PDB file of C-alpha atoms in Angstrom:
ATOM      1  CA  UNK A   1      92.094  98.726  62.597  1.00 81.00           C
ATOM      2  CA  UNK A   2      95.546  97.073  63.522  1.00 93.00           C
ATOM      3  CA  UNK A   3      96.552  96.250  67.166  1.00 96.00           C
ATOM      4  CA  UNK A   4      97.447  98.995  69.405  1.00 94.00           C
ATOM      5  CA  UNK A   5      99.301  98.320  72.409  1.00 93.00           C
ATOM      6  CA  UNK A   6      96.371  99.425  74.504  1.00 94.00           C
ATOM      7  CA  UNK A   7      94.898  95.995  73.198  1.00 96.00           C
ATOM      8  CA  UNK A   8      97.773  94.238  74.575  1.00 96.00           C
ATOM      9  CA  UNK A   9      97.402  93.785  78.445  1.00 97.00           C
ATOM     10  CA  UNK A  10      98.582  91.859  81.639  1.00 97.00           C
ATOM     11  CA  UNK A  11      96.190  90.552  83.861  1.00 97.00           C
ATOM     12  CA  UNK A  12      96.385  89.316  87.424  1.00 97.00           C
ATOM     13  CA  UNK A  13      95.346  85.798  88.012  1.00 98.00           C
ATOM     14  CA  UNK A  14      93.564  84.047  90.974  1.00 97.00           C
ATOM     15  CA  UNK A  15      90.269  84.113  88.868  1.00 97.00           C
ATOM     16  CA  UNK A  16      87.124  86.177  89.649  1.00 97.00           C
ATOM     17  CA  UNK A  17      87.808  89.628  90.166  1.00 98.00           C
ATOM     18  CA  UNK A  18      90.863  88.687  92.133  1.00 97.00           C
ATOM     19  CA  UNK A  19      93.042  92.066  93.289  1.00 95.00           C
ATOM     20  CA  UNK A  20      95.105  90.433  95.884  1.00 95.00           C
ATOM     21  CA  UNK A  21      98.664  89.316  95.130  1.00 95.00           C
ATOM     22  CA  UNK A  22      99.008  87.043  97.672  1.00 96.00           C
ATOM     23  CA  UNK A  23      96.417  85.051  95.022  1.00 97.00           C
ATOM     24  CA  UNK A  24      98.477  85.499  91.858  1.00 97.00           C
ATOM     25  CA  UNK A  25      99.543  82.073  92.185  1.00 98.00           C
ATOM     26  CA  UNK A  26      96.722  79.896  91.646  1.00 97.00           C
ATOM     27  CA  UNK A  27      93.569  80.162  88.921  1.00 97.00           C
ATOM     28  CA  UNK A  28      92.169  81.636  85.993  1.00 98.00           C
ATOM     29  CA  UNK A  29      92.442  84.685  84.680  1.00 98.00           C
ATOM     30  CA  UNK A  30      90.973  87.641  86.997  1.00 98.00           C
ATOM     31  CA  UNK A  31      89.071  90.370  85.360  1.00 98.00           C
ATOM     32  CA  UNK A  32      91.508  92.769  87.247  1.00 97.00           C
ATOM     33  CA  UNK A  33      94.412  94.639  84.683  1.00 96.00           C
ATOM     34  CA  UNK A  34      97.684  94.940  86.808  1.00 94.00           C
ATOM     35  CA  UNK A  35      97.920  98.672  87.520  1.00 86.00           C
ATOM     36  CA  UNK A  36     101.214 100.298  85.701  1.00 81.00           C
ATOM     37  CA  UNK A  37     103.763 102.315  87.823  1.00 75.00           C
ATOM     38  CA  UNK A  38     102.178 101.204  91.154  1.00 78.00           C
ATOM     39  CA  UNK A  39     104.148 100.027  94.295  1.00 78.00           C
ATOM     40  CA  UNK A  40     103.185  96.580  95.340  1.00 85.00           C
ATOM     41  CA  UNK A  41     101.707  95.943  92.343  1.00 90.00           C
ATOM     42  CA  UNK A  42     102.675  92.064  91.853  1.00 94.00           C
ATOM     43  CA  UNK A  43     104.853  91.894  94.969  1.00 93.00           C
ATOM     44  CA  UNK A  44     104.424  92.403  98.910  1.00 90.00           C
ATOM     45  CA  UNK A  45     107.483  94.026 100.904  1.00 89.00           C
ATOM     46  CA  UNK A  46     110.413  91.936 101.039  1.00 91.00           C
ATOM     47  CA  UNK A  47     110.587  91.439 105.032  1.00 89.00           C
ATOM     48  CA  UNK A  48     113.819  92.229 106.931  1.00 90.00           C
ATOM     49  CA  UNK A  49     113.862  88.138 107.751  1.00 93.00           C
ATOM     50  CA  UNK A  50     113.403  87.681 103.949  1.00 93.00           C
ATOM     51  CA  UNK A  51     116.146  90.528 103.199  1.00 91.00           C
ATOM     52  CA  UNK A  52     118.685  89.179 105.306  1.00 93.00           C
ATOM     53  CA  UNK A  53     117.897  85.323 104.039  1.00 96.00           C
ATOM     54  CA  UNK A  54     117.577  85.561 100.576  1.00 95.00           C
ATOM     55  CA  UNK A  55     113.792  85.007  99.489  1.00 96.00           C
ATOM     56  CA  UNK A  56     112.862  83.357  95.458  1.00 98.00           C
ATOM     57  CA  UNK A  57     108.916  84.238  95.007  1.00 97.00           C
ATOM     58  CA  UNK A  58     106.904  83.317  92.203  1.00 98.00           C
ATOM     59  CA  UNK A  59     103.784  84.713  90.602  1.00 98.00           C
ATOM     60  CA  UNK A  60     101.479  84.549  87.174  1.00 98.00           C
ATOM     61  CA  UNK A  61      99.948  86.870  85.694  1.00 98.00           C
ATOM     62  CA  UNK A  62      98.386  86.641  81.940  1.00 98.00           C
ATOM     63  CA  UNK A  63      99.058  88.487  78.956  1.00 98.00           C
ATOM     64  CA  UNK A  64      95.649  89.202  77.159  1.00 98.00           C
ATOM     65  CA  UNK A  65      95.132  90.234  73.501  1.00 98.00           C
ATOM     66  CA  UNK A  66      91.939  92.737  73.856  1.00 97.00           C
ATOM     67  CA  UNK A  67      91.889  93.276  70.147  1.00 97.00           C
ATOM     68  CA  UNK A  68      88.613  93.135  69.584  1.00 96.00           C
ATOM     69  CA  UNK A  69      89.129  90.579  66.016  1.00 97.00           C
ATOM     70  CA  UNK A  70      92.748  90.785  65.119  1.00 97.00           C
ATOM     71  CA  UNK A  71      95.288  88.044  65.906  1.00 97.00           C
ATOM     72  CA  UNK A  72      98.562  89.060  67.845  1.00 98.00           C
ATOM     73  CA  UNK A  73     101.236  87.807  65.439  1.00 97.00           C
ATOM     74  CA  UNK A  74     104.774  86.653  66.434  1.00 98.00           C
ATOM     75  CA  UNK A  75     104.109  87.895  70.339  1.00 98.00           C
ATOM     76  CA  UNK A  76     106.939  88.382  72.405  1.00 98.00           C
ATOM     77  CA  UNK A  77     107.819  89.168  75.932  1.00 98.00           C
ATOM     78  CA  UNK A  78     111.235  90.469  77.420  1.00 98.00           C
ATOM     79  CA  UNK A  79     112.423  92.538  80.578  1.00 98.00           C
ATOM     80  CA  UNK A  80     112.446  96.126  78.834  1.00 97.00           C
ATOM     81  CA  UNK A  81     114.324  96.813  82.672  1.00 95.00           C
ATOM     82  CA  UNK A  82     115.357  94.731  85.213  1.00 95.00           C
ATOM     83  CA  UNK A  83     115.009  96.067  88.813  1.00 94.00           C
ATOM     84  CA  UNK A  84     117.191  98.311  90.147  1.00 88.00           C
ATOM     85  CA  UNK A  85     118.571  97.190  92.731  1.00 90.00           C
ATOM     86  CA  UNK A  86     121.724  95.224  92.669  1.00 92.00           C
ATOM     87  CA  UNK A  87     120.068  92.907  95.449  1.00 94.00           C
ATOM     88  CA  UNK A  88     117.639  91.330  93.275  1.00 95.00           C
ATOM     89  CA  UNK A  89     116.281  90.497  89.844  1.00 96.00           C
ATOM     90  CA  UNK A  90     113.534  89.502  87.861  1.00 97.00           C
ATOM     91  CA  UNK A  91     113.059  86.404  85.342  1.00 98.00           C
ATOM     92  CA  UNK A  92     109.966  85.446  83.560  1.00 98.00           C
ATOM     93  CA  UNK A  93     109.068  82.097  81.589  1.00 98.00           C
ATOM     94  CA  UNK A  94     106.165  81.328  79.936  1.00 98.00           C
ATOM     95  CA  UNK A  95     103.296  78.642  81.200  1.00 98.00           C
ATOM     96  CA  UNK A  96     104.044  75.229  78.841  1.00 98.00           C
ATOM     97  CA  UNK A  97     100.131  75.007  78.476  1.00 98.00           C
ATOM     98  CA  UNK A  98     100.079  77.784  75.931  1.00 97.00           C
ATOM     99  CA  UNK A  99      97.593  80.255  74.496  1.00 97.00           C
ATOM    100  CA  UNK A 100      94.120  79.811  75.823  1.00 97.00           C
ATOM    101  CA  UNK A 101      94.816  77.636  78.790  1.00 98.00           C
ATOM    102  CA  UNK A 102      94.891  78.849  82.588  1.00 98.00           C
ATOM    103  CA  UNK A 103      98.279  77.096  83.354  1.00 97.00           C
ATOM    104  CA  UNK A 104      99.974  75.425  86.394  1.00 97.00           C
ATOM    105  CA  UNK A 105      98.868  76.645  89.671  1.00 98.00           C
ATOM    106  CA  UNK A 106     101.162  76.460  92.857  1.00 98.00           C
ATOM    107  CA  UNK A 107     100.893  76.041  96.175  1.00 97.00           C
ATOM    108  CA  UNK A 108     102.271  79.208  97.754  1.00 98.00           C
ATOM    109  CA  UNK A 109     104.746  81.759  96.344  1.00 97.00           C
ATOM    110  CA  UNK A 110     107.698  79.749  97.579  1.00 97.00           C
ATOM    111  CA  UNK A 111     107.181  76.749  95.013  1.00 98.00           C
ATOM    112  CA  UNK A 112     108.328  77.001  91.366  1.00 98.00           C
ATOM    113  CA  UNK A 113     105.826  75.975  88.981  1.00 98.00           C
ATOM    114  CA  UNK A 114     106.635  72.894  87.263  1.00 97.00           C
ATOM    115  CA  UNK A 115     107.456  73.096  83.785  1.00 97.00           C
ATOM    116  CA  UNK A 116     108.283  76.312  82.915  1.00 98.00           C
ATOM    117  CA  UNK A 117     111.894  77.794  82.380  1.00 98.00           C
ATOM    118  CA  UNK A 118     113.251  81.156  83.596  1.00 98.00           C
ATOM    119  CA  UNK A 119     115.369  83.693  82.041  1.00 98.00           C
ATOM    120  CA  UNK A 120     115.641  87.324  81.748  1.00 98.00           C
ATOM    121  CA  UNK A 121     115.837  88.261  78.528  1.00 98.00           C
ATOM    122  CA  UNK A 122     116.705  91.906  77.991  1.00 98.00           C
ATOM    123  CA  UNK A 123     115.516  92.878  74.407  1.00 98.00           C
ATOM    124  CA  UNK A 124     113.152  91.545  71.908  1.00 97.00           C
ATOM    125  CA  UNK A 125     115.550  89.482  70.033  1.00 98.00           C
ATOM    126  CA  UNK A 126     116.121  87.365  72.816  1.00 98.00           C
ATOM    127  CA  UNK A 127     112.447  87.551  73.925  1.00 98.00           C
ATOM    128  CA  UNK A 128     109.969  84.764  74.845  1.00 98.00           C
ATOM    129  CA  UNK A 129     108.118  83.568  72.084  1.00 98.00           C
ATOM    130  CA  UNK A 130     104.203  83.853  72.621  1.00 98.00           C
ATOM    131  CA  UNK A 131     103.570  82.539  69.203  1.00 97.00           C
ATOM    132  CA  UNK A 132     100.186  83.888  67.571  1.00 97.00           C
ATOM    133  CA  UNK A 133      97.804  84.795  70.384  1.00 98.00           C
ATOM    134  CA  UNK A 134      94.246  84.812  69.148  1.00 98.00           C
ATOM    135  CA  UNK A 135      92.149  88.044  70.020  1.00 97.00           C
ATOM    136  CA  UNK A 136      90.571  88.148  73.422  1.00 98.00           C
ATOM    137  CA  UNK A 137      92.758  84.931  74.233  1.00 98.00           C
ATOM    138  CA  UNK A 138      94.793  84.484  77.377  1.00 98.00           C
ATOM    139  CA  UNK A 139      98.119  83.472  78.034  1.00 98.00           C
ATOM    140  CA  UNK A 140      99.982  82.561  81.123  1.00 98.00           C
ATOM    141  CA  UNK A 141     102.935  84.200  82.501  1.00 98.00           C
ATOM    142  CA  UNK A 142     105.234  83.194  85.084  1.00 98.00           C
ATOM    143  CA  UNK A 143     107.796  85.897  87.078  1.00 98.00           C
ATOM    144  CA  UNK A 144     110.378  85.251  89.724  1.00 98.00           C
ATOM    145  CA  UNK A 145     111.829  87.537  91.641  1.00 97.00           C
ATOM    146  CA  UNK A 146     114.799  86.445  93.265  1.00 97.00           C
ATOM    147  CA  UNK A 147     115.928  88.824  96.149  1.00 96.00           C
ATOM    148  CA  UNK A 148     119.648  88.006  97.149  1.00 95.00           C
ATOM    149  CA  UNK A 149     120.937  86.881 100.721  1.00 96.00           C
ATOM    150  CA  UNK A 150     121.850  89.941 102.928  1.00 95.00           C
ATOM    151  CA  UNK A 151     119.825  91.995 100.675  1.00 93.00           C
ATOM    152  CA  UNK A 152     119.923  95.932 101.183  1.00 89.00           C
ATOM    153  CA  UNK A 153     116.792  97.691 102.371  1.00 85.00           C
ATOM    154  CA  UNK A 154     114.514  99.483  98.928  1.00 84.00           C
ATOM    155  CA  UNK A 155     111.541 101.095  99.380  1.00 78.00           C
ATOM    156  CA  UNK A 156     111.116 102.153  95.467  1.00 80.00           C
ATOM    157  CA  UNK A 157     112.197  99.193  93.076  1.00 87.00           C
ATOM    158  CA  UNK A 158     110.394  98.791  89.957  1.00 91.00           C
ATOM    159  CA  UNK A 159     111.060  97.320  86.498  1.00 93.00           C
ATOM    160  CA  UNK A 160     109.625  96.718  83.474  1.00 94.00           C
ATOM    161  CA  UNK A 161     108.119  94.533  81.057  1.00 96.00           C
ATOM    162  CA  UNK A 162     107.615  95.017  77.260  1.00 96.00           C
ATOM    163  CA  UNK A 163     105.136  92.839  74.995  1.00 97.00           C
ATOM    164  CA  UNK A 164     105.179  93.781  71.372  1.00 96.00           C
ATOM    165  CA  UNK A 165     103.609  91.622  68.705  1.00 97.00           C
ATOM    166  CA  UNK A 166     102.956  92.280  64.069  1.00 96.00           C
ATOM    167  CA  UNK A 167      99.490  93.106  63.541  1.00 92.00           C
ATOM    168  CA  UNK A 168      97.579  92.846  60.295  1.00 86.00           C
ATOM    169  CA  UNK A 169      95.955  96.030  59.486  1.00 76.00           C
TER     170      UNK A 169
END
């Protein structure tokens, strides 16, 4: 049976069953999926310190092909839609250690993770290459959020993330 896009899933990291946000910047994969239209899902509240300031967070999370054989060929990754809010934005890059590895860990949410470039592309065609992602292999996913200086108070900003890959059949 070919890949469904129930078998394609994002993860939080901070290994175990790690829940907590504040720990998706270190570790393994957790055995926790990251809950779909949720508040606070990835991200804490930005404070009215970090508001006024500007504030650049970082987190990982891990894409996961569940399939339970197939391969996920030609993988890619975009921002389906950025947040909405005109105060801040979203970028992701992937983890230079590839498929299979658990990737650069930081020391707190302020620090960028070395190695790995940031964009936000906004359609597949200008998507982040995953490459083939063997099933029930991991791969590491950085996001930034970037909230600007003087930032306007938003108690419901969301967007989204797409992953689509070929499947054989």
């Amino acid at each position: 049976m070919a890949i469904a896009s129930s078998d394609l899933k994002l993860f939080h990291s901070g290994g175990g069953s790690n829940s907590n946000i504040a720990n998706d910047i270190s570790g393994g994969i957790s055995s926790v999926e990251l809950t779909d239209n949720s508040l606070n899902n990835l991200w804490d509240d930005v404070s009215g310190d970090e508001g006024a300031a500007g504030d650049t967070e970082y987190r990982k999370i891990f894409f996961k092909n569940a399939h339970g054989s197939l391969t996920a060929q030609s993988t890619v990754l975009w921002i389906n839609t950025n947040t909405g809010s005109a105060d801040d934005t979203i970028n992701i890059g992937l983890d230079p250690a590839g498929a299979g590895a658990d990737g650069a860990d930081i020391a707190n949410e302020s620090t960028a993770p070395a190695g790995v470039t940031f964009s936000a592309p906004s359609s597949k065609g200008a998507g982040l290459s995953l490459g083939n992602v063997a099933s029930g292999t991991r791969y590491a996913i950085w996001v930034k959020r970037i909230v600007s200086a003087s930032a306007a108070a938003n108690d419901s900003n969301s967007y989204v993330l797409k992953i689509e890959c070929d499947t054989a059949a």
